[in-house]
CSV table of C-alpha atoms in Angstrom, one decimal:
chain,number,residue,atom,x,y,z
V,1,MET,CA,-38.1,-5.1,-21.2
V,2,THR,CA,-34.8,-2.9,-21.2
V,3,SER,CA,-35.0,-1.8,-25.0
V,4,ASN,CA,-38.0,0.1,-24.1
V,5,ILE,CA,-36.5,2.0,-21.1
V,6,ASN,CA,-33.2,2.6,-23.4
V,7,ARG,CA,-35.3,4.1,-26.3
V,8,ARG,CA,-37.1,6.6,-23.9
V,9,ASN,CA,-34.1,7.5,-21.9
V,10,ALA,CA,-32.3,8.3,-25.2
V,11,LEU,CA,-35.0,10.2,-26.7
V,12,LYS,CA,-35.5,12.3,-23.8
V,13,ASN,CA,-31.9,13.1,-23.5
V,14,ILE,CA,-31.9,13.9,-27.3
V,15,VAL,CA,-34.9,16.2,-26.9
V,16,ALA,CA,-33.5,17.9,-23.9
V,17,GLY,CA,-30.4,18.9,-26.1
V,18,THR,CA,-32.6,19.2,-29.0
V,19,ALA,CA,-32.3,18.7,-28.9
V,20,ALA,CA,-22.2,-12.9,-34.8
V,21,VAL,CA,-23.6,-15.2,-36.3
V,22,GLY,CA,-22.8,-19.1,-35.8
V,23,VAL,CA,-19.4,-18.2,-34.2
V,24,SER,CA,-18.3,-20.7,-31.6
V,25,SER,CA,-16.6,-18.2,-29.3
V,26,GLY,CA,-16.8,-14.6,-28.4
V,27,LEU,CA,-13.3,-13.9,-29.3
V,28,SER,CA,-13.5,-15.4,-32.8
V,29,ALA,CA,-16.6,-13.3,-33.3
V,30,LEU,CA,-15.1,-10.3,-32.5
V,31,ALA,CA,-12.1,-11.0,-34.4
V,32,MET,CA,-14.4,-11.6,-37.5
V,33,ASN,CA,-16.3,-8.4,-36.8
V,34,LYS,CA,-13.2,-6.4,-36.9
V,35,THR,CA,-11.9,-7.8,-40.2
V,36,GLU,CA,-15.2,-7.3,-41.9
V,37,SER,CA,-15.3,-3.9,-40.5
V,38,ASN,CA,-12.3,-3.0,-42.6
V,39,GLU,CA,-13.9,-4.3,-45.8
V,40,PRO,CA,-15.5,-1.4,-47.9
V,41,LEU,CA,-18.9,-2.5,-48.8
V,42,ARG,CA,-20.2,-2.2,-52.4
V,43,LEU,CA,-23.6,-1.1,-52.0
V,44,LYS,CA,-26.1,-1.8,-54.9
V,45,GLY,CA,-28.1,1.6,-54.5
V,46,ASN,CA,-31.6,0.1,-54.2
V,47,ILE,CA,-32.0,1.0,-50.3
V,48,ASN,CA,-31.1,4.3,-48.9
V,49,HIS,CA,-29.5,3.2,-45.6
V,50,ALA,CA,-29.6,5.2,-42.4
V,51,VAL,CA,-29.0,4.3,-38.9
V,52,CYS,CA,-30.8,5.5,-35.5
V,53,ARG,CA,-28.7,7.6,-33.2
V,54,TRP,CA,-29.9,6.6,-29.9
V,55,CYS,CA,-29.1,2.7,-30.5
V,56,PHE,CA,-25.5,3.7,-30.7
V,57,SER,CA,-25.4,6.3,-28.0
V,58,SER,CA,-22.3,4.9,-26.8
V,59,VAL,CA,-20.4,6.4,-29.8
V,60,ASP,CA,-20.4,10.2,-30.1
V,61,VAL,CA,-22.1,11.8,-33.0
V,62,GLU,CA,-18.7,12.8,-34.7
V,63,ALA,CA,-17.4,9.1,-34.7
V,64,LEU,CA,-20.9,7.6,-35.7
V,65,CYS,CA,-21.0,10.0,-38.6
V,66,ILE,CA,-17.3,9.1,-39.7
V,67,GLU,CA,-18.2,5.2,-39.4
V,68,ALA,CA,-21.6,5.7,-41.3
V,69,LYS,CA,-20.0,7.4,-44.1
V,70,LYS,CA,-17.4,4.6,-44.4
V,71,ILE,CA,-20.2,2.0,-44.5
V,72,GLY,CA,-22.2,4.0,-47.0
V,73,ILE,CA,-24.9,5.3,-44.9
V,74,LYS,CA,-26.6,8.4,-46.3
V,75,GLY,CA,-28.4,9.7,-42.8
V,76,ILE,CA,-29.0,9.5,-39.2
V,77,ASP,CA,-32.2,9.2,-37.6
V,78,LEU,CA,-33.5,11.0,-34.5
V,79,VAL,CA,-31.2,13.8,-34.2
V,80,GLY,CA,-32.2,17.3,-33.1
V,81,PRO,CA,-31.0,20.7,-34.3
V,82,ASN,CA,-27.8,20.9,-32.0
V,83,ASP,CA,-26.3,17.9,-33.9
V,84,TRP,CA,-27.2,18.8,-37.4
V,85,PRO,CA,-24.2,20.8,-37.9
V,86,THR,CA,-22.1,17.7,-37.3
V,87,LEU,CA,-24.1,15.7,-39.8
V,88,LYS,CA,-23.6,18.5,-42.5
V,89,LYS,CA,-19.9,18.5,-41.9
V,90,HIS,CA,-19.9,14.9,-43.0
V,91,GLY,CA,-22.2,14.9,-45.7
V,92,LEU,CA,-25.0,13.2,-44.0
V,93,GLU,CA,-28.8,13.6,-43.9
V,94,SER,CA,-30.9,14.0,-40.5
V,95,THR,CA,-33.3,11.3,-42.1
V,96,MET,CA,-35.9,11.3,-39.4
V,97,CYS,CA,-35.7,14.7,-37.2
V,98,ASN,CA,-37.1,14.8,-33.7
V,99,GLY,CA,-37.1,17.5,-30.9
V,100,ALA,CA,-40.8,18.6,-31.3
V,101,GLU,CA,-42.5,15.7,-29.5
V,102,ILE,CA,-43.2,15.7,-25.8
V,103,ASN,CA,-42.4,11.7,-25.4
V,104,LEU,CA,-43.7,8.4,-26.7
V,105,VAL,CA,-46.9,8.4,-24.5
V,106,ASP,CA,-48.1,12.1,-24.6
V,107,GLY,CA,-49.3,12.6,-28.1
V,108,PHE,CA,-51.7,13.9,-30.5
V,109,ASN,CA,-54.4,11.5,-29.5
V,110,ASP,CA,-55.4,13.4,-26.2
V,111,GLU,CA,-56.5,17.0,-26.8
V,112,LYS,CA,-54.8,18.3,-23.5
V,113,PHE,CA,-51.4,17.9,-25.3
V,114,HIS,CA,-52.4,19.9,-28.2
V,115,GLU,CA,-51.3,23.3,-27.1
V,116,LYS,CA,-47.8,22.3,-26.3
V,117,LEU,CA,-47.5,19.9,-29.2
V,118,VAL,CA,-48.7,22.8,-31.7
V,119,GLN,CA,-46.5,25.2,-30.1
V,120,ASN,CA,-43.4,22.7,-30.5
V,121,TYR,CA,-44.0,21.4,-33.8
V,122,THR,CA,-44.8,25.3,-35.2
V,123,LYS,CA,-41.4,26.1,-33.9
V,124,MET,CA,-39.4,23.1,-35.4
V,125,ILE,CA,-41.1,22.5,-38.8
V,126,PRO,CA,-39.5,25.8,-40.1
V,127,LEU,CA,-36.0,24.6,-38.5
V,128,VAL,CA,-36.4,21.5,-40.4
V,129,ALA,CA,-37.0,23.0,-43.7
V,130,GLU,CA,-34.6,25.6,-43.3
V,131,ALA,CA,-31.7,23.0,-42.5
V,132,GLY,CA,-32.6,21.3,-45.8
V,133,TYR,CA,-34.4,18.1,-44.1
V,134,THR,CA,-38.1,16.6,-44.6
V,135,ASN,CA,-39.1,14.4,-42.2
V,136,LEU,CA,-40.2,15.0,-38.7
V,137,ILE,CA,-41.2,12.4,-36.2
V,138,CYS,CA,-44.5,12.5,-34.1
V,139,PHE,CA,-46.6,10.0,-31.8
V,140,SER,CA,-50.2,9.1,-31.3
V,141,GLY,CA,-49.6,8.7,-27.6
V,142,ASN,CA,-51.0,6.1,-25.4
V,143,ARG,CA,-54.8,5.2,-25.5
V,144,ARG,CA,-55.5,5.8,-21.6
V,145,GLY,CA,-59.1,4.3,-22.3
V,146,LYS,CA,-59.7,6.0,-25.6
V,147,ASP,CA,-61.3,4.0,-28.6
V,148,ASP,CA,-60.2,4.0,-32.0
V,149,GLU,CA,-62.8,6.8,-33.3
V,150,THR,CA,-61.9,9.0,-30.2
V,151,GLY,CA,-58.0,8.7,-31.0
V,152,TRP,CA,-58.4,9.4,-34.7
V,153,ASN,CA,-60.8,12.4,-34.2
V,154,ASN,CA,-58.3,13.7,-31.5
V,155,CYS,CA,-55.3,13.3,-33.9
V,156,VAL,CA,-56.8,14.9,-36.8
V,157,LYS,CA,-58.0,18.1,-34.9
V,158,GLY,CA,-54.3,18.3,-33.5
V,159,LEU,CA,-52.6,17.5,-36.6
V,160,LYS,CA,-55.0,19.8,-38.9
V,161,GLN,CA,-53.4,22.8,-36.9
V,162,LEU,CA,-50.0,21.9,-38.3
V,163,ILE,CA,-50.4,20.4,-41.9
V,164,PRO,CA,-50.7,23.8,-43.6
V,165,LEU,CA,-47.6,24.9,-42.0
V,166,ALA,CA,-45.7,21.3,-43.1
V,167,GLU,CA,-46.9,21.9,-46.4
V,168,LYS,CA,-45.8,25.3,-46.8
V,169,HIS,CA,-42.6,24.1,-45.9
V,170,LYS,CA,-42.5,20.7,-47.8
V,171,VAL,CA,-42.0,19.0,-44.3
V,172,VAL,CA,-43.5,15.6,-43.6
V,173,LEU,CA,-45.0,14.9,-40.1
V,174,VAL,CA,-44.3,10.9,-39.6
V,175,MET,CA,-46.3,9.2,-37.0
V,176,GLU,CA,-44.1,6.2,-35.8
V,177,LEU,CA,-46.1,2.6,-35.5
V,178,LEU,CA,-45.0,1.3,-32.2
V,179,ASN,CA,-46.0,-2.3,-30.6
V,180,SER,CA,-48.4,-2.2,-27.5
V,181,LYS,CA,-47.6,-5.9,-27.0
V,182,VAL,CA,-44.1,-5.6,-25.6
V,183,ASN,CA,-42.2,-2.3,-25.5
V,184,HIS,CA,-44.9,0.4,-25.6
V,185,LYS,CA,-47.9,-0.8,-23.5
V,186,ASP,CA,-51.3,1.0,-24.4
V,187,TYR,CA,-49.4,2.9,-27.4
V,188,GLN,CA,-52.3,3.6,-29.8
V,189,CYS,CA,-51.0,3.7,-33.2
V,190,ASP,CA,-49.9,0.1,-33.0
V,191,ARG,CA,-51.4,-1.1,-36.4
V,192,THR,CA,-50.7,-0.4,-39.9
V,193,SER,CA,-54.4,-0.1,-40.6
V,194,TRP,CA,-54.7,2.4,-37.8
V,195,GLY,CA,-52.1,4.7,-38.9
V,196,ALA,CA,-53.2,4.4,-42.5
V,197,GLU,CA,-56.8,5.4,-41.5
V,198,LEU,CA,-55.6,8.4,-40.0
V,199,CYS,CA,-53.6,9.2,-43.1
V,200,LYS,CA,-56.8,8.9,-45.0
V,201,ARG,CA,-58.6,11.2,-42.7
V,202,LEU,CA,-55.9,13.8,-42.9
V,203,GLY,CA,-55.5,13.5,-46.7
V,204,SER,CA,-52.2,15.2,-47.1
V,205,GLU,CA,-49.0,14.1,-48.5
V,206,ASN,CA,-47.2,15.7,-45.6
V,207,PHE,CA,-48.5,13.2,-43.0
V,208,LYS,CA,-47.4,9.8,-43.3
V,209,LEU,CA,-46.1,6.6,-41.3
V,210,LEU,CA,-42.8,5.3,-40.1
V,211,TYR,CA,-43.3,1.6,-40.4
V,212,ASP,CA,-41.1,0.2,-37.8
V,213,ILE,CA,-40.6,-3.8,-38.9
V,214,TYR,CA,-39.8,-5.0,-35.6
V,215,HIS,CA,-42.8,-3.3,-33.9
V,216,MET,CA,-45.3,-4.6,-36.8
V,217,GLN,CA,-43.9,-8.1,-36.5
V,218,ILE,CA,-44.6,-8.1,-32.9
V,219,ASP,CA,-48.3,-6.6,-32.9
V,220,GLU,CA,-49.6,-7.9,-36.4
V,221,GLY,CA,-47.2,-9.8,-38.3
V,222,ASP,CA,-47.7,-10.2,-42.2
V,223,VAL,CA,-45.1,-7.7,-42.7
V,224,ILE,CA,-44.6,-8.1,-46.2
V,225,SER,CA,-48.3,-8.1,-47.0
V,226,ASN,CA,-48.9,-4.8,-45.0
V,227,ILE,CA,-45.8,-3.2,-46.6
V,228,ARG,CA,-47.5,-3.8,-50.2
V,229,GLN,CA,-51.0,-3.1,-48.9
V,230,TYR,CA,-50.2,0.2,-47.3
V,231,HIS,CA,-46.9,1.4,-48.8
V,232,GLN,CA,-48.5,4.7,-50.2
V,233,TYR,CA,-48.7,5.8,-46.6
V,234,ILE,CA,-45.2,5.0,-45.5
V,235,ALA,CA,-42.4,7.4,-45.6
V,236,HIS,CA,-39.7,5.8,-43.4
V,237,TYR,CA,-38.8,2.2,-42.2
V,238,HIS,CA,-37.0,1.0,-39.3
V,239,THR,CA,-35.3,-2.4,-38.5
V,240,ALA,CA,-34.3,-4.6,-35.6
V,241,GLY,CA,-34.2,-8.4,-34.9
V,242,VAL,CA,-37.4,-10.0,-33.6
V,243,PRO,CA,-37.3,-11.0,-30.6
V,244,GLY,CA,-34.9,-9.0,-28.6
V,245,ARG,CA,-34.4,-5.8,-30.9
V,246,ASN,CA,-30.8,-7.0,-31.7
V,247,GLU,CA,-28.9,-7.6,-34.7
V,248,ILE,CA,-30.7,-8.5,-37.7
V,249,ASP,CA,-28.8,-11.8,-38.2
V,250,ASP,CA,-30.0,-15.6,-38.5
V,251,THR,CA,-30.5,-15.5,-34.7
V,252,GLN,CA,-33.8,-13.9,-35.2
V,253,GLU,CA,-37.1,-14.9,-36.9
V,254,LEU,CA,-37.4,-12.0,-39.6
V,255,TYR,CA,-35.9,-12.6,-43.2
V,256,TYR,CA,-34.8,-9.0,-44.0
V,257,PRO,CA,-33.4,-9.7,-47.5
V,258,ALA,CA,-37.1,-10.5,-48.6
V,259,ILE,CA,-38.5,-7.5,-46.7
V,260,MET,CA,-36.1,-5.0,-48.3
V,261,LYS,CA,-37.2,-6.6,-51.7
V,262,ALA,CA,-40.6,-6.1,-51.2
V,263,ILE,CA,-40.1,-2.4,-50.0
V,264,ALA,CA,-37.9,-1.7,-53.2
V,265,GLU,CA,-40.7,-3.3,-55.2
V,266,THR,CA,-43.2,-0.6,-54.2
V,267,GLY,CA,-41.0,2.1,-55.7
V,268,PHE,CA,-40.0,3.4,-52.1
V,269,LYS,CA,-37.3,6.0,-52.6
V,270,GLY,CA,-36.9,7.0,-48.8
V,271,TYR,CA,-34.8,5.7,-46.0
V,272,VAL,CA,-34.3,2.5,-44.3
V,273,ALA,CA,-32.8,3.2,-40.8
V,274,GLN,CA,-31.1,0.4,-38.6
V,275,GLU,CA,-32.9,0.7,-35.3
V,276,PHE,CA,-31.3,-2.6,-33.4
V,277,ILE,CA,-29.5,-2.5,-30.0
V,278,PRO,CA,-26.1,-4.0,-30.8
V,279,LYS,CA,-25.2,-7.0,-28.5
V,280,HIS,CA,-21.8,-7.5,-30.0
V,281,ALA,CA,-18.6,-5.6,-28.5
V,282,ASP,CA,-17.8,-4.4,-32.2
V,283,LYS,CA,-21.0,-2.3,-32.6
V,284,ILE,CA,-20.0,-0.6,-36.0
V,285,ALA,CA,-19.3,-4.1,-37.4
V,286,SER,CA,-22.8,-5.2,-36.2
V,287,LEU,CA,-24.0,-2.2,-38.0
V,288,LYS,CA,-22.1,-2.7,-41.1
V,289,LYS,CA,-23.3,-6.2,-41.3
V,290,ALA,CA,-26.9,-5.2,-41.0
V,291,VAL,CA,-26.7,-2.6,-43.8
V,292,SER,CA,-25.1,-5.5,-45.8
V,293,ILE,CA,-28.2,-7.9,-45.2
V,294,CYS,CA,-30.4,-5.2,-46.1
V,295,ASP,CA,-28.6,-4.1,-49.4
V,296,ILE,CA,-30.6,-6.2,-51.9
């Protein structure tokens, strides 16, 4: 599926640099989006909104920051150190830092990657803290035949080498939950319960999960129930429409207002980042609409 390729390529580039709903015609949809994009949102303040950089890679960072500020977005996800000064210039947070990971498939569940990962994260954790940020993404990696127990044990071995440093600098290592059915074949941390068990074994508030609503709808469903059950282990949320990973409008199966209400009811004070791939020509109008939908 192209969305998988797009994200992998976008993340690879970032690490290397570490760095219309129900409208009858495309023209009328575009006109509607442009009108909407000129009207300021009045956000309620119950959800802290962010946006993922890679989904808007055709928009340069400076322009994305300017538009995000207009919408009321507070931060940008998956940005490395090279772009942090631009975010700071516009008063935006780097809400999910990246740049220490090897890639999405070679992760902490395999001991042969530990040396490189520990080296990378040991360097990045202090940089994140010095910049005034908190969240730093990480990945389990692919199973490659490993059962759950082996995956948990290997992740614990690798991550325990970094937890004291993360605790010292008040940085949270955040492992993303990704689906292994459609986009990330063989990825191990593909269920909320798997990630929660790893959190329990590590026993540190400086290791938590990135609950990607799109991915978890595909692999396990029961989104609201799982959010309620495992919310204490979740540091961050991502959104996208299912199926297709596009706009979160009424062309897809998830009802985001109810999901956002459930998140808010858990007392969550972190960020919800839009991670959909816009199909409409006016990408910023799509982003604004998504934030409006999620602003409960």
